[in-house]
Amino acid sequence: MRCRILHESNGRMRVHVMQSRMTPGQADLLQYFLQGISGIDRAVVHERTMNVILFYLPGRRDEAVKALAEFRYETCTVSVPENTGRELQREFEDRLFFLIARRCVTALILPEPISMIVTAVRSVPFLIRGFRCLAKGKLEVPVLDATSIAVSMLNGDFDTAGNIMFLLGIGSLLEDWTHRKSVDDLAQRMALHVDRVWMKTGNSETLVPVNQVEPGDEIVVRTGGVIPLDGVVASGEASVNQASMTGESMPVCRTQGGYVYAGTVVEEGEITVTVKLRSGNGRYDRIVGMIEESEKLKSASESRAEHLADRLVPWSLGGTILTWLLTKNVQRTLSVLMVDYSCALKLAMPISVMSAMREASEHKIDVKGGKFLEAVSEAKTIIFDKTGTLTHATPHVREVVTFDGNDETEMLQLAACLEEHFPHPIANAVVQEAKKRGLDHAERHTKVEYVVAHGIASTIDGRRVVIGSRHFVMEDEHSVVPRSGRMDYNHLPEECSLLYMAIGGRLSAVLCIEDPIRAEAAEVVRGLHKLGIDKVVMMTGDSERTAHAVAAQVGVDAYQAEVLPEDKAALIREEHKKGRKVIMVGDGINDSPALSEADAGVAVAAGAAIAREIADITISASDLREILVLRELSDALTKRINQNYRTILGFNTLLILLGVTGIMMPTTAALLHNASTLTIALRSMTDLLET
């Protein structure tokens, strides 16, 4: 690629690409290519000016220049997200430019008679919308718009009518852009985060990058896994949660011949899928369709703003008629029509919500809709799962206690072989310990069955093998403790999370897993209390003694031990009966029912895929303090929305009063009204939290 360096400073370089025109697609390809170069910290590509801004690491300038010089659009194979938002941004920039240009030509260049004709023609759609609204027996915003335009033209003031239509066009464009950007951002956040899949090759399975899977290949998806690609079920049976795609609340059964969609989740069972579409194809458009049909984007505040805007229309029209009857003055009458509440109310609220969602993403918090931020702000109860949430998502195996003369290495090897199919912090700890010891845990078992909140069952060498909680292995499966190992069994370390494994009905090993409490956990609990959460609860499947120890260190208000998934959901329902809103924070498959039941379900990003798909909000696994940021952001959003209400209603009411009393001309009132609308909208785009 031919380029010219325009400017260079320490760690930063601005480069001009020597080509006649750059498409948004080419800009995306170049930007994602550059961001993948190890020496480049960040790259920004501006397709209109064909300039590239590179931020490179110390001493890596030559690598950045070489990467640019060697880049070719035709040979670049870098993966670019299905929709980056660049096309959308360009479309609305063009629309805004032509809207302003057309108004300038009409008002400043065209002769007055022609300008009047153009204004009259442009008023027709507004008048038609107003008449249609009246024909339906409704007095809503289109009626107010049509009336103000019609009165201005009947009074011979075509310039004012043109200004009204221009400002309405700007408002409509901003509202459309806000909605489209909201959908676009949300669709991108809902994009799959599946890097690798189990691909079937003959009688074995191989873990491969998802972008290497081609149509016709077969992949295996088990309980708790996300289906990463569209396809047809070749074998097996599973209960599939399609809420992220179709909005269905109940899972559907998929057997041989059934079609499954990328992004849906296997709640229970195992299926082999013959892939039909490569990674990325078609999912974005389906997500957009689903979002546009749903009400997820709208918070109660946004809905209230829309309804209030429409309810105020009859009062505005009534005020207009009353002003005319009392004053017989057209200018004063127009002052009421020129100032309405609808533009600011309908524009400022969605922008406030989307700005908060954008700011949340900057803190590595993904929010699927404005109503969930509102729920976080109103919640008084928060429930935490323990493992992977209040404790670190990367626990480790401290020791392996064996029974019946079994070899420690062989037991760890078998446990890792079973656990690697079901990602969970404890399962990951087992797999990582096997890797650390250099153990090759090749597949030795038959089909793996996952029992939610209990464990895993399979068959090896004709004998049933189970691994999981004590309740599952010792009570449900009726496994027995070998006589020689009873002393070890009675003295297992209770400060650890214990993973029991039995073969052929006899306890063969117990894996003792250290589950260190997050250093910030106690600070987070104290912070939540300060932010108005008066009930912090911890729920865990661990023993009473372990749960009590963790609860005491963290400082929660209450805890429950040895709970099942339905117990967590039941507690949330009890809180709802008391009229309290609830936040649920979890990361595992067994947290899914509670995440769905809560007013705001928060998943930890490193947890199970099904938890992330079902949750309303996702936080990164690095720092639990993001929960405090989420609460602060939600409270700040609520405060801003209430402030916007007061400002819009107060300022516009003042303008109407000044116009009715003759102190202010209608055009001045309209100018100030629209200026205040844009000011409030721009202010609503600013960050809520101080950095």
XYZ file of C-alpha atoms in Angstrom:
691
model
C 0.000 0.000 0.000
C 1.302 3.437 -0.990
C 1.234 5.899 1.924
C 2.676 9.235 2.981
C 3.523 10.184 6.560
C 1.846 13.532 7.279
C 2.844 14.001 10.898
C 4.773 12.098 13.499
C 5.355 12.487 17.229
C 6.419 10.218 20.049
C 4.354 7.025 19.742
C 1.884 8.531 17.248
C 1.830 8.794 13.473
C -0.687 10.228 10.998
C -0.480 8.649 7.552
C -2.330 9.436 4.313
C -3.272 6.465 2.121
C -2.538 7.185 -1.546
C -5.736 6.020 -3.239
C -8.568 7.851 -4.969
C -11.382 6.634 -2.707
C -11.766 4.458 0.385
C -14.967 2.530 1.096
C -16.195 1.867 4.661
C -15.463 -1.828 4.107
C -11.859 -1.101 3.133
C -11.474 1.191 6.149
C -12.706 -1.554 8.480
C -10.393 -4.122 6.905
C -7.369 -1.832 7.242
C -8.218 -0.835 10.813
C -8.698 -4.406 12.076
C -5.528 -5.506 10.264
C -3.461 -2.786 11.930
C -4.963 -3.450 15.354
C -3.787 -7.035 15.049
C -0.126 -6.025 14.626
C 1.783 -6.665 17.862
C 3.657 -3.350 17.843
C 0.541 -1.210 17.300
C -1.404 -0.166 20.388
C -4.350 1.426 18.539
C -5.311 2.360 14.990
C -8.012 4.723 13.705
C -8.917 4.886 10.008
C -10.892 7.827 8.549
C -12.296 6.727 5.198
C -13.387 10.203 4.059
C -9.924 11.765 4.343
C -8.152 8.409 3.832
C -5.959 9.170 6.830
C -4.732 6.598 9.342
C -3.743 7.488 12.890
C -1.397 4.935 14.460
C -0.479 4.706 18.133
C 2.507 2.389 18.396
C 4.516 1.007 21.301
C 7.982 2.381 22.133
C 10.584 1.141 19.685
C 8.014 -0.409 17.327
C 7.749 2.403 14.733
C 9.453 0.443 11.970
C 7.100 -2.503 12.461
C 4.096 -0.201 12.110
C 5.444 1.365 8.912
C 6.304 -2.061 7.480
C 2.810 -3.370 8.232
C 1.263 -0.449 6.335
C 3.622 -0.874 3.388
C 2.911 -4.599 3.061
C -0.875 -4.340 3.454
C -3.048 -5.333 0.463
C -6.853 -5.352 0.468
C -6.959 -8.312 -1.918
C -4.781 -10.637 0.166
C -5.789 -9.559 3.682
C -7.580 -12.392 5.516
C -8.168 -10.665 8.853
C -11.601 -11.269 10.393
C -13.820 -8.180 10.560
C -17.044 -8.138 12.650
C -20.209 -8.510 10.632
C -21.246 -4.926 11.358
C -18.889 -2.308 12.779
C -21.208 0.721 12.716
C -19.065 2.619 10.186
C -21.687 2.399 7.403
C -24.382 3.623 9.792
C -22.285 6.588 10.918
C -21.552 7.589 7.336
C -25.184 7.312 6.300
C -26.364 9.706 9.008
C -23.530 12.164 8.437
C -24.600 12.370 4.780
C -28.266 12.781 5.676
C -27.490 15.577 8.155
C -25.285 17.384 5.626
C -27.927 17.335 2.881
C -30.666 18.394 5.315
C -28.676 21.490 6.354
C -27.589 22.226 2.775
C -31.173 22.072 1.488
C -32.362 24.495 4.167
C -29.539 26.940 3.362
C -30.379 26.856 -0.350
C -34.110 27.341 0.293
C -33.693 30.198 2.797
C -30.682 32.055 1.398
C -30.357 31.414 -2.333
C -33.767 30.755 -3.879
C -35.972 33.779 -4.770
C -38.751 34.357 -2.257
C -41.659 33.164 -4.497
C -39.861 29.908 -5.313
C -38.845 29.480 -1.666
C -42.513 29.838 -0.656
C -43.552 27.182 -3.186
C -40.830 24.797 -1.961
C -41.919 25.359 1.650
C -45.570 24.719 0.769
C -44.695 21.487 -1.046
C -42.516 20.295 1.834
C -45.327 20.983 4.298
C -47.667 18.457 2.665
C -46.287 15.329 4.442
C -46.513 17.095 7.814
C -50.102 18.168 7.159
C -51.090 14.684 6.001
C -49.667 13.095 9.141
C -51.600 15.589 11.262
C -54.899 14.903 9.456
C -54.386 11.135 9.722
C -53.844 11.462 13.437
C -57.064 13.487 13.778
C -58.939 10.945 11.638
C -58.021 8.271 14.198
C -59.457 10.446 16.957
C -56.068 11.191 18.490
C -54.503 14.475 19.540
C -50.800 13.693 19.399
C -47.549 15.377 18.378
C -48.173 15.235 14.550
C -51.308 17.352 15.074
C -49.306 19.987 16.923
C -46.612 20.003 14.218
C -49.165 20.323 11.413
C -51.028 23.094 13.211
C -47.920 25.227 13.813
C -46.838 24.872 10.151
C -50.331 25.592 8.810
C -50.870 28.653 11.040
C -47.472 30.075 10.033
C -48.225 29.714 6.301
C -51.766 31.091 6.648
C -50.241 34.089 8.394
C -47.895 34.504 5.405
C -44.810 33.623 7.435
C -43.317 30.934 5.166
C -39.840 31.480 6.591
C -41.031 30.457 10.071
C -42.854 27.442 8.586
C -39.619 26.422 6.853
C -37.649 26.779 10.082
C -40.188 24.634 11.938
C -39.934 21.862 9.342
C -36.144 22.080 9.316
C -35.933 21.736 13.098
C -38.484 18.909 13.057
C -36.331 17.199 10.442
C -33.235 17.576 12.609
C -35.126 16.149 15.589
C -36.461 13.234 13.554
C -33.003 12.509 12.167
C -31.423 12.527 15.632
C -34.194 10.299 16.986
C -33.767 7.862 14.076
C -29.984 7.865 14.500
C -30.299 7.282 18.245
C -32.570 4.285 17.700
C -30.508 2.781 14.873
C -27.274 3.306 16.832
C -28.878 1.719 19.893
C -29.876 -1.351 17.913
C -26.484 -1.502 16.207
C -24.511 -1.244 19.458
C -26.718 -3.783 21.195
C -26.513 -6.230 18.288
C -22.724 -6.009 18.350
C -22.678 -6.608 22.105
C -24.891 -9.651 21.596
C -22.432 -11.062 19.048
C -21.016 -14.436 19.921
C -17.901 -14.730 22.054
C -17.137 -18.319 21.112
C -13.522 -18.818 20.083
C -13.266 -22.593 19.843
C -15.632 -25.505 19.213
C -15.527 -29.285 19.451
C -15.398 -30.540 15.852
C -16.136 -34.173 15.124
C -13.514 -35.943 13.035
C -14.342 -39.622 12.656
C -14.912 -41.113 16.113
C -12.981 -38.421 17.965
C -13.490 -34.752 18.791
C -10.984 -31.960 18.254
C -11.055 -28.489 19.789
C -10.602 -26.041 16.873
C -11.000 -22.249 16.312
C -14.557 -21.465 15.244
C -13.395 -19.591 12.134
C -11.843 -22.804 10.809
C -15.207 -24.577 10.678
C -16.701 -24.815 7.186
C -20.238 -25.684 5.997
C -20.630 -29.454 6.099
C -18.396 -29.946 9.153
C -19.891 -31.496 12.268
C -19.582 -29.885 15.704
C -20.628 -31.183 19.131
C -22.441 -28.953 21.654
C -23.271 -30.122 25.179
C -25.233 -28.842 28.161
C -24.496 -25.198 28.891
C -22.729 -24.581 25.583
C -23.535 -21.921 22.991
C -24.331 -23.176 19.504
C -21.762 -21.117 17.573
C -22.988 -21.701 14.012
C -26.263 -22.241 12.180
C -26.876 -25.866 11.256
C -28.999 -29.017 11.289
C -28.938 -31.572 14.095
C -27.223 -34.699 12.768
C -27.653 -36.750 15.953
C -28.558 -36.427 19.607
C -31.285 -34.551 21.441
C -31.178 -31.310 23.401
C -33.332 -28.676 25.031
C -32.308 -25.409 23.327
C -32.860 -21.944 24.787
C -33.587 -19.635 21.815
C -34.428 -16.492 23.814
C -31.433 -14.594 22.418
C -32.720 -15.163 18.875
C -36.513 -15.593 18.904
C -37.465 -14.145 22.286
C -39.130 -17.450 23.292
C -39.064 -17.842 27.055
C -39.320 -21.647 27.035
C -36.593 -23.881 25.596
C -37.444 -26.014 22.566
C -36.533 -29.625 21.897
C -34.197 -30.218 18.958
C -33.614 -33.721 17.595
C -32.190 -35.154 14.364
C -33.161 -32.991 11.397
C -34.046 -29.918 13.497
C -32.518 -26.547 12.619
C -30.514 -24.683 15.272
C -29.315 -21.071 15.230
C -26.013 -19.514 16.166
C -26.214 -17.829 19.557
C -28.794 -20.182 21.058
C -27.824 -22.270 24.089
C -28.108 -25.970 24.915
C -29.761 -26.059 28.336
C -29.707 -29.835 28.598
C -28.552 -32.686 26.401
C -25.999 -33.149 23.647
C -26.261 -32.700 19.873
C -24.025 -33.089 16.867
C -24.692 -30.262 14.388
C -23.931 -30.264 10.676
C -22.860 -26.660 9.995
C -24.771 -24.741 7.299
C -23.384 -21.213 7.607
C -19.881 -19.996 8.393
C -19.124 -17.844 11.408
C -20.842 -14.438 11.294
C -23.184 -15.030 8.342
C -26.683 -13.728 8.864
C -26.742 -13.509 12.666
C -26.465 -9.735 12.880
C -29.538 -9.110 10.720
C -31.626 -11.561 12.730
C -30.567 -9.953 16.002
C -31.500 -6.515 14.660
C -34.940 -7.818 13.688
C -35.444 -9.351 17.111
C -34.385 -6.178 18.930
C -36.582 -3.925 16.810
C -39.606 -6.086 17.602
C -38.893 -6.207 21.309
C -39.232 -3.544 23.988
C -35.873 -4.368 25.598
C -34.341 -1.052 24.630
C -36.968 1.026 26.341
C -36.820 1.757 30.004
C -39.920 2.860 31.894
C -38.526 6.403 31.839
C -38.348 6.394 28.039
C -41.904 5.082 27.763
C -43.131 7.679 30.271
C -41.442 10.427 28.254
C -43.193 9.348 25.045
C -46.599 9.086 26.718
C -46.168 12.408 28.518
C -45.221 14.111 25.234
C -48.439 12.896 23.628
C -50.583 13.710 26.682
C -49.341 17.306 26.662
C -50.500 17.894 23.061
C -54.180 18.555 23.938
C -53.040 21.041 26.580
C -50.838 22.829 24.042
C -53.697 23.016 21.543
C -56.077 24.135 24.275
C -53.614 26.838 25.322
C -53.331 27.974 21.691
C -57.112 28.344 21.324
C -57.445 30.085 24.695
C -54.650 32.526 23.819
C -56.380 33.391 20.517
C -59.745 33.876 22.227
C -58.259 36.129 24.896
C -55.786 38.167 22.832
C -56.913 37.873 19.159
C -53.165 38.178 18.513
C -51.660 35.772 15.964
C -48.088 36.303 17.204
C -48.972 35.404 20.782
C -51.027 32.442 19.610
C -48.103 31.170 17.545
C -45.879 31.405 20.620
C -47.795 28.518 22.183
C -47.558 26.407 19.020
C -43.881 27.158 18.476
C -42.928 25.741 21.849
C -43.828 22.168 22.660
C -42.456 19.587 25.026
C -42.439 16.575 22.743
C -39.135 17.053 20.876
C -37.019 17.378 23.985
C -38.861 14.659 25.901
C -38.684 12.140 23.062
C -35.083 12.958 22.204
C -33.348 13.499 25.544
C -34.525 10.333 27.314
C -33.353 7.752 24.738
C -30.066 9.620 24.326
C -29.530 9.609 28.109
C -30.136 5.875 28.284
C -27.949 5.020 25.302
C -25.187 7.291 26.571
C -25.274 5.413 29.871
C -25.084 2.078 28.033
C -22.151 3.369 25.991
C -20.395 4.599 29.129
C -21.027 1.251 30.800
C -19.309 -0.532 27.909
C -16.248 1.665 28.475
C -16.089 0.174 31.982
C -16.324 -3.351 30.454
C -19.987 -3.631 31.418
C -22.367 -4.753 28.656
C -26.018 -3.804 29.178
C -28.709 -5.272 26.906
C -31.317 -2.558 27.474
C -32.113 0.647 29.317
C -34.730 -0.933 31.546
C -32.059 -3.051 33.211
C -30.102 0.051 34.278
C -33.319 1.371 35.758
C -33.848 -1.921 37.611
C -30.307 -1.782 39.037
C -30.975 1.723 40.343
C -34.257 0.706 41.991
C -33.049 -2.616 43.455
C -32.757 -3.049 47.226
C -31.655 -6.696 47.245
C -28.629 -8.225 45.542
C -27.863 -11.956 45.490
C -24.380 -13.301 44.782
C -23.407 -16.785 43.761
C -20.184 -17.714 45.573
C -17.919 -19.683 43.248
C -16.471 -17.532 40.490
C -18.305 -14.447 41.735
C -17.393 -13.596 45.334
C -14.477 -15.965 44.928
C -12.001 -15.933 42.059
C -13.014 -17.496 38.772
C -9.657 -19.290 38.702
C -9.580 -21.628 41.700
C -6.882 -24.305 41.754
C -6.536 -27.902 42.880
C -4.720 -28.060 46.215
C -4.594 -31.823 46.510
C -6.151 -35.040 45.230
C -7.211 -37.518 47.929
C -7.511 -41.018 46.471
C -9.389 -44.079 47.736
C -9.410 -47.805 47.025
C -5.717 -47.769 46.072
C -6.268 -45.587 43.001
C -3.347 -43.671 41.496
C -3.504 -39.894 42.025
C -2.258 -39.075 38.520
C -4.752 -41.421 36.877
C -7.664 -39.991 38.888
C -6.743 -36.399 38.010
C -6.354 -37.414 34.379
C -9.829 -38.978 34.318
C -11.412 -36.034 36.137
C -9.924 -33.577 33.619
C -11.146 -35.741 30.748
C -14.724 -35.443 32.028
C -14.659 -31.841 33.227
C -13.192 -30.225 30.085
C -16.536 -30.535 28.291
C -18.372 -28.283 30.768
C -16.605 -24.931 31.379
C -17.027 -23.759 34.970
C -14.450 -22.323 37.389
C -14.077 -25.608 39.266
C -14.002 -27.648 36.054
C -11.389 -25.280 34.638
C -9.289 -25.731 37.788
C -9.213 -29.502 37.246
C -8.286 -29.167 33.575
C -5.571 -26.604 34.326
C -4.044 -28.797 37.061
C -3.824 -31.688 34.606
C -2.123 -29.423 32.071
C 0.290 -28.121 34.696
C 1.327 -31.692 35.489
C 1.705 -32.477 31.783
C -1.086 -35.073 31.751
C -2.647 -36.049 28.443
C -6.317 -36.669 29.197
C -7.384 -38.270 25.926
C -11.035 -39.295 25.563
C -11.606 -42.658 27.297
C -15.261 -42.348 28.221
C -18.543 -42.743 26.348
C -21.258 -40.086 26.090
C -21.088 -37.479 28.860
C -24.233 -36.537 30.764
C -24.367 -33.257 32.694
C -26.714 -33.118 35.692
C -27.374 -29.435 36.470
C -26.024 -28.303 39.863
C -24.886 -31.837 40.659
C -22.162 -33.146 38.377
C -21.221 -35.312 35.422
C -21.893 -38.974 34.646
C -20.389 -41.244 31.997
C -19.177 -44.784 31.411
C -15.575 -45.963 31.209
C -14.464 -49.528 30.602
C -18.049 -50.640 31.168
C -18.292 -49.007 34.620
C -20.347 -45.931 35.532
C -18.210 -42.955 36.576
C -19.662 -39.880 38.290
C -18.026 -36.647 39.405
C -19.588 -33.741 41.248
C -20.964 -32.656 44.610
C -21.114 -34.892 47.673
C -24.899 -34.893 47.494
C -24.810 -36.142 43.896
C -22.062 -38.732 44.225
C -22.692 -40.094 47.717
C -26.458 -39.671 48.123
C -28.099 -39.601 44.694
C -25.710 -42.156 43.196
C -25.416 -44.136 46.469
C -21.651 -44.459 46.151
C -19.856 -46.079 49.089
C -16.633 -45.134 50.837
C -14.039 -47.924 50.788
C -13.376 -49.158 54.322
C -9.660 -48.366 54.051
C -10.369 -44.731 53.238
C -12.924 -43.814 55.912
C -10.363 -41.942 58.000
C -9.331 -39.786 55.029
C -12.987 -39.248 54.118
C -13.835 -37.959 57.601
C -10.925 -35.498 57.608
C -11.291 -33.825 54.220
C -10.399 -30.094 54.382
C -13.697 -28.255 54.804
C -12.204 -24.888 53.804
C -11.907 -26.232 50.242
C -14.553 -26.888 47.619
C -14.691 -30.682 47.313
C -15.228 -32.505 44.035
C -16.137 -36.172 44.561
C -15.512 -38.891 41.948
C -16.761 -42.473 42.086
C -16.202 -45.378 39.707
C -18.512 -48.358 39.726
C -20.348 -47.103 42.802
C -17.194 -46.740 44.943
C -15.569 -43.438 45.910
C -12.301 -43.271 43.996
C -11.037 -39.717 44.644
C -11.866 -36.336 46.121
C -10.312 -33.263 44.500
C -9.771 -30.478 47.047
C -10.052 -27.134 45.283
C -9.022 -23.877 46.863
C -11.522 -21.181 46.116
C -9.827 -17.929 47.238
C -12.093 -15.031 48.099
C -11.658 -11.969 45.910
C -9.632 -9.303 47.680
C -12.247 -6.674 46.775
C -15.318 -8.742 47.800
C -15.742 -7.246 51.287
C -15.166 -3.733 49.902
C -17.862 -4.319 47.284
C -20.391 -5.467 49.892
C -19.688 -2.367 52.027
C -19.931 -0.172 48.926
C -23.302 -1.653 47.974
C -24.641 -0.862 51.442
C -23.503 2.758 51.053
C -25.216 2.946 47.659
C -28.601 1.974 49.092
C -28.628 -1.834 48.819
C -29.867 -2.957 52.237
C -29.836 -6.726 51.686
C -26.784 -8.561 50.305
C -27.236 -12.340 50.111
C -24.753 -15.095 49.207
C -26.026 -18.433 47.891
C -23.857 -21.469 47.239
C -23.985 -25.196 46.714
C -21.060 -25.621 49.123
C -21.335 -26.984 52.638
C -22.729 -24.959 55.538
C -19.312 -24.627 57.168
C -17.609 -23.349 54.006
C -20.475 -20.943 53.278
C -20.413 -19.593 56.857
C -16.663 -18.929 56.677
C -16.916 -17.063 53.359
C -19.996 -15.083 54.469
C -18.214 -13.949 57.635
C -15.182 -12.729 55.686
C -17.179 -10.955 53.015
C -19.760 -9.375 55.318
C -23.005 -10.303 53.572
C -26.319 -9.797 55.379
C -27.459 -13.392 54.850
C -26.361 -16.601 53.195
C -27.755 -19.979 52.172
C -25.682 -23.137 51.695
C -26.179 -26.368 49.733
C -28.768 -24.720 47.483
C -30.070 -25.934 44.121
C -30.736 -23.641 41.107
C -34.448 -23.531 41.909
C -33.670 -22.335 45.454
C -31.976 -19.202 44.109
C -34.936 -18.425 41.844
C -37.345 -19.089 44.742
C -35.594 -16.516 46.955
C -35.943 -13.916 44.190
C -39.662 -14.660 43.918
C -39.982 -14.204 47.696
C -38.301 -10.796 47.434
C -40.665 -9.838 44.609
C -43.658 -10.675 46.805
C -42.300 -8.133 49.292
C -42.269 -5.507 46.546
C -38.485 -5.436 46.233
C -36.458 -5.400 43.023
C -33.573 -7.857 42.876
C -30.150 -8.031 41.207
C -28.683 -11.518 40.734
C -24.943 -11.931 40.119
C -23.667 -15.316 38.940
C -21.499 -17.124 36.449
C -22.515 -20.759 36.203
C -25.056 -22.935 34.437
C -26.839 -23.421 37.760
C -27.292 -19.635 38.079
C -29.327 -19.399 34.869
C -32.828 -19.755 36.424
C -32.049 -17.034 38.962
C -30.534 -14.722 36.324
C -33.770 -15.040 34.337
C -35.966 -14.480 37.401
C -34.154 -11.353 38.632
C -35.077 -7.814 37.598
C -31.459 -7.444 36.494
C -29.385 -10.570 35.943
C -25.631 -9.868 35.992
C -23.257 -12.495 34.601
C -19.489 -12.638 35.055
C -17.890 -12.804 31.609
C -15.576 -15.711 32.420
C -18.493 -17.944 33.408
C -20.697 -20.327 31.477
C -21.960 -19.286 28.053
C -25.592 -19.880 28.965
C -25.263 -17.491 31.927
C -23.938 -14.732 29.637
C -26.692 -15.297 27.073
C -29.510 -15.271 29.626
C -28.159 -12.399 31.722
C -29.281 -8.812 31.128
C -25.872 -7.370 32.017
C -22.368 -8.816 31.721
C -19.328 -7.625 33.662
C -15.712 -8.651 33.151
C -14.177 -11.162 35.514
C -11.203 -9.019 36.473
C -12.736 -6.822 39.183
C -15.977 -7.184 41.127
C -15.930 -3.427 41.796
C -17.634 -3.071 38.421
C -20.848 -3.874 40.321
C -20.369 -0.608 42.231
C -19.710 1.255 38.969
C -22.900 -0.262 37.542
C -24.954 0.903 40.528
C -23.407 4.396 40.496
C -24.000 4.698 36.764
C -27.626 3.590 37.119
C -28.258 6.052 39.954
C -26.629 8.857 37.943
C -28.822 7.997 34.936
C -31.961 8.177 37.062
C -30.840 11.547 38.430
C -30.129 12.873 34.921
C -33.498 11.741 33.583
C -35.343 13.435 36.468
C -33.272 16.576 35.930
C -34.105 16.520 32.207
C -37.809 16.297 33.040
C -37.640 19.342 35.304
C -35.544 21.359 32.840
C -37.717 20.589 29.799
C -41.031 21.245 31.515
C -39.807 24.342 33.391
C -37.920 26.080 30.553
C -40.553 25.464 27.864
C -43.342 26.578 30.163
C -41.405 29.813 30.776
C -41.028 30.368 27.001
C -44.779 29.880 26.481
C -45.594 32.382 29.224
C -43.175 34.958 27.770
C -44.715 34.508 24.331
C -48.320 34.695 25.514
C -47.637 37.914 27.439
C -46.010 39.428 24.355
C -42.590 39.781 25.964
C -41.001 37.381 23.438
C -41.598 36.987 19.691
C -42.677 33.512 18.445
C -39.558 33.082 16.330
C -37.341 33.907 19.306
C -39.278 31.470 21.483
C -38.959 28.755 18.794
C -35.228 29.413 18.481
C -34.681 29.199 22.223
C -36.905 26.130 22.434
C -34.917 24.265 19.787
C -31.613 25.491 21.162
C -32.574 24.166 24.601
C -33.633 20.828 23.057
C -30.253 20.424 21.358
C -28.422 21.583 24.489
C -30.230 19.026 26.646
C -29.604 16.315 24.031
C -25.890 17.149 23.856
C -25.625 17.259 27.629
C -27.361 13.879 27.786
C -24.553 12.454 25.642
C -21.874 13.364 28.181
C -20.453 10.902 30.709
C -22.407 10.404 33.902
C -19.475 9.461 36.118
C -16.397 11.510 36.817
C -13.245 9.792 35.617
